[in-house]
CSV table of C-alpha atoms in Angstrom, one decimal:
chain,number,residue,atom,x,y,z
A,1483,MET,CA,-23.7,-77.7,-4.1
A,1484,PRO,CA,-24.0,-81.4,-4.1
A,1485,ASP,CA,-20.9,-83.5,-4.5
A,1486,GLU,CA,-20.4,-85.4,-7.6
A,1487,PRO,CA,-21.2,-89.1,-7.7
A,1488,HIS,CA,-17.4,-90.0,-7.2
A,1489,GLY,CA,-17.3,-87.9,-4.1
A,1490,PRO,CA,-16.3,-84.4,-3.2
A,1491,ASP,CA,-14.0,-82.5,-5.3
A,1492,LEU,CA,-10.6,-82.2,-3.6
A,1493,SER,CA,-8.7,-81.1,-6.5
A,1494,ALA,CA,-8.3,-77.4,-4.9
A,1495,LEU,CA,-6.9,-78.7,-1.7
A,1496,THR,CA,-3.2,-78.4,-1.5
A,1497,THR,CA,-3.1,-81.4,1.0
A,1498,GLU,CA,-4.6,-83.5,-2.0
A,1499,SER,CA,-2.5,-82.3,-4.7
A,1500,ILE,CA,0.3,-84.4,-6.3
A,1501,ASP,CA,3.9,-83.1,-6.1
A,1502,ASP,CA,5.5,-84.0,-9.3
A,1503,ARG,CA,9.0,-83.8,-7.7
A,1504,HIS,CA,8.2,-87.1,-6.1
A,1505,ALA,CA,6.8,-89.0,-9.1
A,1506,ASP,CA,9.5,-91.4,-9.0
A,1507,LEU,CA,9.3,-92.0,-5.3
A,1508,ASP,CA,9.0,-95.7,-5.5
A,1509,THR,CA,12.2,-96.1,-7.5
A,1510,LEU,CA,14.3,-94.3,-4.8
A,1511,SER,CA,16.8,-96.1,-2.6
A,1512,THR,CA,16.1,-96.3,1.0
A,1513,ARG,CA,18.6,-93.5,1.7
A,1514,GLU,CA,17.2,-91.2,-0.9
A,1515,LEU,CA,13.7,-91.8,0.6
A,1516,ALA,CA,14.9,-90.6,3.9
A,1517,VAL,CA,16.5,-87.4,2.4
A,1518,ALA,CA,13.2,-86.7,0.6
A,1519,MET,CA,11.3,-87.2,3.7
A,1520,ASN,CA,13.4,-85.1,6.0
A,1521,ALA,CA,13.5,-82.3,3.2
A,1522,ALA,CA,9.8,-82.3,3.1
A,1523,ASP,CA,9.5,-82.3,6.8
A,1524,ALA,CA,12.0,-79.3,7.0
A,1525,ALA,CA,9.4,-76.9,5.3
A,1526,VAL,CA,6.7,-77.6,8.2
A,1527,THR,CA,8.2,-75.3,10.7
A,1528,ASP,CA,8.2,-72.3,8.3
A,1529,ALA,CA,4.5,-73.0,7.8
A,1530,VAL,CA,3.8,-73.0,11.4
A,1531,GLU,CA,6.0,-69.7,11.9
A,1532,ALA,CA,3.7,-68.1,9.4
A,1533,GLN,CA,0.7,-68.7,11.8
A,1534,LEU,CA,2.4,-67.6,15.0
A,1535,ASP,CA,0.1,-64.7,15.5
A,1536,ALA,CA,-3.0,-66.5,14.9
A,1537,ILE,CA,-1.6,-69.4,17.4
A,1538,VAL,CA,-0.9,-66.6,20.0
A,1539,ALA,CA,-4.7,-65.2,19.7
A,1540,VAL,CA,-5.9,-68.8,20.2
A,1541,VAL,CA,-3.5,-69.3,23.3
A,1542,GLU,CA,-4.8,-66.0,25.1
A,1543,GLY,CA,-8.3,-67.0,24.3
A,1544,VAL,CA,-7.9,-70.4,25.9
A,1545,THR,CA,-6.0,-69.2,28.8
A,1546,GLU,CA,-8.7,-66.5,29.6
A,1547,ARG,CA,-11.4,-69.0,29.6
A,1548,LEU,CA,-9.6,-71.5,31.6
A,1549,ARG,CA,-9.1,-69.0,34.3
A,1550,ARG,CA,-12.8,-68.5,34.5
A,1551,GLY,CA,-13.5,-72.2,34.7
A,1552,GLY,CA,-13.8,-73.3,31.3
A,1553,ARG,CA,-12.3,-76.3,29.4
A,1554,LEU,CA,-10.1,-76.7,26.2
A,1555,VAL,CA,-11.6,-79.4,24.0
A,1556,TYR,CA,-10.3,-80.8,20.8
A,1557,ALA,CA,-12.4,-82.6,18.0
A,1558,GLY,CA,-11.4,-84.3,15.0
A,1559,ALA,CA,-11.3,-87.4,12.9
A,1560,GLY,CA,-8.7,-89.8,11.9
A,1561,THR,CA,-5.1,-88.7,12.3
A,1562,ALA,CA,-6.4,-85.2,13.4
A,1563,GLY,CA,-8.6,-86.6,16.0
A,1564,ARG,CA,-5.9,-89.0,17.3
A,1565,LEU,CA,-3.4,-86.1,18.0
A,1566,GLY,CA,-6.1,-84.1,19.7
A,1567,VAL,CA,-6.9,-86.9,22.0
A,1568,LEU,CA,-3.1,-87.5,22.5
A,1569,ASP,CA,-2.3,-83.9,23.6
A,1570,ALA,CA,-5.4,-84.0,25.8
A,1571,SER,CA,-4.1,-87.0,27.5
A,1572,GLU,CA,-0.7,-85.6,28.0
A,1573,CYS,CA,-1.9,-82.7,30.1
A,1574,PRO,CA,-2.6,-84.5,33.4
A,1575,PRO,CA,0.7,-86.2,33.9
A,1576,THR,CA,2.8,-83.2,32.6
A,1577,PHE,CA,1.0,-80.4,34.3
A,1578,ASP,CA,-1.2,-82.3,37.0
A,1579,THR,CA,-4.4,-80.9,35.4
A,1580,ASP,CA,-7.8,-82.6,36.2
A,1581,PRO,CA,-8.5,-85.0,33.2
A,1582,SER,CA,-11.8,-82.9,32.5
A,1583,LEU,CA,-9.7,-79.7,31.8
A,1584,VAL,CA,-8.3,-80.6,28.5
A,1585,VAL,CA,-10.7,-83.1,26.5
A,1586,GLY,CA,-10.1,-84.9,23.1
A,1587,LEU,CA,-13.1,-86.0,21.0
A,1588,ILE,CA,-12.6,-88.2,18.0
A,1589,ALA,CA,-15.1,-89.1,15.4
A,1590,GLY,CA,-16.3,-92.8,16.1
A,1591,GLY,CA,-15.1,-92.7,19.9
A,1592,GLU,CA,-12.3,-94.6,21.6
A,1593,VAL,CA,-12.5,-97.6,18.9
A,1594,ALA,CA,-11.2,-94.9,16.4
A,1595,LEU,CA,-8.1,-94.2,18.1
A,1596,THR,CA,-6.8,-97.6,16.6
A,1597,THR,CA,-9.3,-98.5,13.9
A,1598,ALA,CA,-11.1,-96.5,11.2
A,1599,VAL,CA,-14.7,-96.0,11.7
A,1600,GLU,CA,-16.5,-95.9,8.4
A,1601,GLY,CA,-18.7,-92.8,7.9
A,1602,ALA,CA,-17.7,-91.4,11.2
A,1603,GLU,CA,-15.9,-88.3,9.9
A,1604,ASP,CA,-19.0,-87.4,7.7
A,1605,ASP,CA,-21.6,-87.6,10.4
A,1606,ARG,CA,-22.5,-84.1,11.5
A,1607,GLU,CA,-25.2,-85.2,14.0
A,1608,LEU,CA,-22.5,-87.3,15.7
A,1609,ALA,CA,-20.5,-84.0,16.4
A,1610,ILE,CA,-23.4,-82.4,18.0
A,1611,ARG,CA,-24.2,-85.6,20.0
A,1612,ASP,CA,-20.5,-85.6,21.1
A,1613,LEU,CA,-20.8,-81.9,22.4
A,1614,ASP,CA,-24.0,-82.7,24.1
A,1615,ARG,CA,-22.3,-85.8,25.8
A,1616,ILE,CA,-19.6,-83.6,27.2
A,1617,GLY,CA,-21.9,-80.7,28.2
A,1618,LEU,CA,-20.0,-78.1,25.9
A,1619,THR,CA,-21.1,-74.6,27.2
A,1620,ASP,CA,-20.0,-71.0,26.5
A,1621,ALA,CA,-17.3,-71.2,29.1
A,1622,ASP,CA,-15.4,-73.5,26.9
A,1623,THR,CA,-13.0,-73.5,24.0
A,1624,LEU,CA,-13.4,-76.0,21.0
A,1625,VAL,CA,-10.5,-76.4,18.6
A,1626,GLY,CA,-11.6,-78.2,15.6
A,1627,LEU,CA,-8.8,-80.1,13.8
A,1628,SER,CA,-8.8,-81.0,10.0
A,1629,ALA,CA,-6.0,-81.3,7.6
A,1630,SER,CA,-8.4,-80.6,4.6
A,1631,GLY,CA,-10.5,-78.2,6.5
A,1632,ARG,CA,-13.5,-79.5,5.1
A,1633,THR,CA,-14.2,-82.7,7.3
A,1634,PRO,CA,-18.0,-82.6,8.2
A,1635,TYR,CA,-17.8,-84.0,11.7
A,1636,THR,CA,-15.2,-81.2,12.5
A,1637,VAL,CA,-16.9,-78.4,10.6
A,1638,GLU,CA,-20.0,-79.1,12.5
A,1639,ALA,CA,-18.3,-79.4,15.9
A,1640,VAL,CA,-16.7,-76.0,15.5
A,1641,ALA,CA,-20.0,-74.5,14.0
A,1642,GLU,CA,-22.0,-76.0,17.0
A,1643,ALA,CA,-19.4,-74.8,19.5
A,1644,ARG,CA,-19.8,-71.2,18.1
A,1645,ARG,CA,-23.6,-71.4,18.4
A,1646,ARG,CA,-23.4,-72.2,21.9
A,1647,GLY,CA,-21.0,-69.3,22.6
A,1648,ALA,CA,-18.0,-71.2,23.2
A,1649,LEU,CA,-14.8,-69.9,21.7
A,1650,ALA,CA,-14.6,-71.8,18.6
A,1651,VAL,CA,-11.3,-72.4,16.7
A,1652,GLY,CA,-10.8,-74.0,13.2
A,1653,PHE,CA,-7.6,-75.5,12.6
A,1654,ALA,CA,-6.7,-76.6,9.1
A,1655,CYS,CA,-3.7,-77.3,6.6
A,1656,ASN,CA,-5.4,-75.6,3.5
A,1657,GLN,CA,-6.2,-71.7,3.0
A,1658,GLY,CA,-9.7,-70.4,3.1
A,1659,SER,CA,-11.3,-73.6,4.5
A,1660,PRO,CA,-14.7,-74.1,5.7
A,1661,LEU,CA,-13.4,-75.1,9.1
A,1662,ALA,CA,-11.6,-71.8,9.5
A,1663,ALA,CA,-14.8,-69.9,8.4
A,1664,ALA,CA,-16.9,-71.8,10.9
A,1665,GLY,CA,-14.9,-70.6,13.8
A,1666,ASP,CA,-14.3,-67.2,15.9
A,1667,LEU,CA,-10.5,-67.9,15.3
A,1668,ALA,CA,-8.6,-69.8,12.7
A,1669,ILE,CA,-5.1,-71.4,12.3
A,1670,GLU,CA,-4.4,-72.4,8.7
A,1671,VAL,CA,-0.9,-73.9,8.6
A,1672,VAL,CA,-0.3,-74.6,4.8
A,1673,VAL,CA,2.3,-77.2,4.3
A,1674,GLY,CA,1.6,-78.0,0.8
A,1675,PRO,CA,1.4,-81.3,-0.9
A,1676,GLU,CA,2.3,-84.4,1.0
A,1677,LEU,CA,5.5,-86.6,0.0
A,1678,VAL,CA,2.7,-89.5,-0.5
A,1679,ALA,CA,-0.1,-87.6,-2.1
A,1680,GLY,CA,-3.1,-87.0,0.2
A,1681,SER,CA,-1.2,-88.8,3.2
A,1682,THR,CA,-2.1,-86.1,5.6
A,1683,ARG,CA,-0.4,-88.1,8.6
A,1684,LEU,CA,2.7,-86.8,7.3
A,1685,LYS,CA,3.5,-83.0,6.8
A,1686,SER,CA,-0.1,-82.2,8.1
A,1687,GLY,CA,0.1,-84.3,11.1
A,1688,THR,CA,3.4,-83.0,11.9
A,1689,ALA,CA,2.1,-79.5,11.7
A,1690,GLN,CA,-0.9,-80.4,13.9
A,1691,LYS,CA,1.4,-81.9,16.6
A,1692,LEU,CA,3.7,-79.0,16.7
A,1693,VAL,CA,0.7,-76.5,16.9
A,1694,LEU,CA,-1.1,-78.6,19.5
A,1695,ASN,CA,2.2,-78.8,21.4
A,1696,MET,CA,2.2,-75.1,21.3
A,1697,ILE,CA,-1.3,-74.3,22.4
A,1698,SER,CA,-1.4,-76.6,25.5
A,1699,THR,CA,2.3,-75.9,26.6
A,1700,MET,CA,1.8,-72.1,26.1
A,1701,VAL,CA,-1.6,-72.0,27.9
A,1702,MET,CA,-0.1,-74.1,30.9
A,1703,VAL,CA,3.0,-71.6,31.1
A,1704,ARG,CA,0.4,-68.7,31.2
A,1705,LEU,CA,-1.4,-70.6,34.0
A,1706,GLY,CA,1.5,-70.9,36.3
A,1707,LYS,CA,2.1,-74.5,35.5
A,1708,THR,CA,5.8,-74.1,35.1
A,1709,TYR,CA,8.5,-72.1,37.0
A,1710,GLY,CA,10.8,-70.8,34.5
A,1711,ASN,CA,11.1,-73.7,32.3
A,1712,LEU,CA,10.5,-76.3,35.0
A,1713,MET,CA,7.8,-78.7,35.1
A,1714,VAL,CA,6.6,-78.0,38.7
A,1715,ASP,CA,3.3,-79.5,38.2
A,1716,VAL,CA,4.7,-82.9,37.2
A,1717,ARG,CA,2.7,-85.7,38.7
A,1718,ALA,CA,5.2,-88.2,40.2
A,1719,THR,CA,3.6,-91.4,39.4
A,1720,ASN,CA,6.6,-93.7,38.7
A,1721,ASP,CA,10.4,-93.8,39.3
A,1722,LYS,CA,11.3,-91.7,36.6
A,1723,LEU,CA,8.9,-88.9,37.5
A,1724,ARG,CA,9.7,-89.0,41.3
A,1725,ALA,CA,13.4,-88.5,40.3
A,1726,ARG,CA,12.5,-85.6,38.0
A,1727,ALA,CA,10.3,-84.0,40.9
A,1728,HIS,CA,13.3,-84.5,43.1
A,1729,ARG,CA,15.7,-82.8,40.7
A,1730,ILE,CA,13.2,-79.8,39.9
A,1731,VAL,CA,12.8,-79.0,43.7
A,1732,THR,CA,16.8,-79.2,44.0
A,1733,THR,CA,17.2,-76.9,41.1
A,1734,ILE,CA,14.7,-74.4,42.5
A,1735,THR,CA,15.7,-74.5,46.1
A,1736,GLY,CA,19.4,-75.6,46.4
A,1737,ALA,CA,18.2,-77.8,49.4
A,1738,PRO,CA,20.3,-80.8,50.1
A,1739,PRO,CA,18.8,-84.2,49.0
A,1740,ARG,CA,17.6,-85.4,52.4
A,1741,ASP,CA,15.6,-82.1,53.0
A,1742,VAL,CA,14.3,-82.4,49.4
A,1743,GLU,CA,13.2,-85.9,49.9
A,1744,ARG,CA,11.4,-85.0,53.2
A,1745,ALA,CA,9.7,-82.0,51.8
A,1746,LEU,CA,8.4,-84.3,48.8
A,1747,ASP,CA,7.1,-86.9,51.2
A,1748,GLU,CA,5.3,-84.3,53.2
A,1749,HIS,CA,3.6,-83.0,50.1
A,1750,GLY,CA,2.5,-86.0,48.4
A,1751,GLY,CA,5.4,-85.9,45.9
A,1752,ARG,CA,4.3,-82.8,44.2
A,1753,ALA,CA,7.3,-80.5,43.3
A,1754,LYS,CA,5.7,-77.2,43.4
A,1755,PRO,CA,4.6,-77.2,47.2
A,1756,ALA,CA,7.6,-79.2,48.3
A,1757,ALA,CA,9.8,-76.2,46.6
A,1758,LEU,CA,7.6,-73.6,48.4
A,1759,ALA,CA,8.0,-75.1,51.6
A,1760,LEU,CA,11.9,-75.3,51.7
A,1761,LEU,CA,11.9,-71.7,50.4
A,1762,THR,CA,9.7,-70.2,52.9
A,1763,GLY,CA,9.6,-72.4,56.0
A,1764,LEU,CA,5.6,-72.6,55.8
A,1765,ALA,CA,3.7,-75.7,57.0
A,1766,PRO,CA,2.0,-77.9,54.5
A,1767,ALA,CA,-1.4,-76.3,55.2
A,1768,GLN,CA,0.0,-72.9,54.8
A,1769,VAL,CA,1.8,-73.8,51.5
A,1770,ASP,CA,-1.5,-75.1,50.0
A,1771,ALA,CA,-3.3,-71.9,51.1
A,1772,ALA,CA,-0.8,-69.7,49.8
A,1773,LEU,CA,-0.6,-71.5,46.2
A,1774,THR,CA,-4.5,-71.5,46.2
A,1775,GLN,CA,-4.7,-67.7,47.0
A,1776,HIS,CA,-2.3,-67.0,43.9
A,1777,HIS,CA,-4.1,-69.5,41.6
A,1778,GLY,CA,-1.2,-72.2,41.9
A,1779,ASP,CA,1.3,-69.9,40.4
A,1780,LEU,CA,4.5,-70.5,42.3
A,1781,ARG,CA,6.5,-67.4,41.1
A,1782,ALA,CA,3.6,-65.2,42.0
A,1783,THR,CA,3.2,-66.8,45.4
A,1784,LEU,CA,6.8,-66.2,46.2
A,1785,THR,CA,6.7,-62.6,44.9
A,1786,ALA,CA,3.7,-62.0,47.2
A,1787,LEU,CA,5.4,-63.7,50.3
A,1788,THR,CA,8.5,-61.7,49.7
A,1789,LYS,CA,6.6,-58.5,49.6
A,1790,GLU,CA,4.8,-59.4,52.9
A,1791,SER,CA,7.8,-60.2,54.8
């Protein structure tokens, strides 16, 4: 059914509804505003908790495809697109992943990260061109993010991903959304009306950030990118990260500082192989071979080597 001349009917969307409890928002003191915003945000974690089973299904699907050589792709417009790009960009420094493993697409391209690109979110063909540009295939997973769950760019990206045989996931902040219907799997975190009506960078954006944190972190844990809760694949590219790598290796091995420093130097500042070398006495080439054999999983590598000895 065509939209009315004034635009699409958003009245049924909880993210667009008006919360009468905040009708006097502009009359509140700064302290009262802070209390109101904090109270609104407190409800977000409950909304995320209600979708934990859906999030687990997505994480397991993404993990399985990444293990087979696929990629994780986020696609969205505006705030949602920016959050997807942010999460993707954090994976290489945190987990030492190849930048091509987790990809963020935003309607309108890089300029849209800082500037609104008129009409980009309504361009379905743009979504298809973006997927063509990155060569999305049936090996990949695409997670489309839209607070409303109806953004044309995002809905089309999910629908096209599904047509290509990729695992297609719709992630919205409204229930029964077109975005959810377009995918193989759906996450719908219903946070309710925003403090400032329709400003989905607020509770909806917070919910999206929380869930993206969960997806990428849980996937990387499943892929062996942590040892316990230690960031063993951290890329030591500055003084802070070099100190973190030193602390991680020390925690795992209990080795004295001089030995830890030497092991890190021998392994290019990488915490995981440095820890394995100190724990096993293996030479650098043997360390790399052992980790490769066990898909980079330090715990699995240590378990296998212990059984062999």
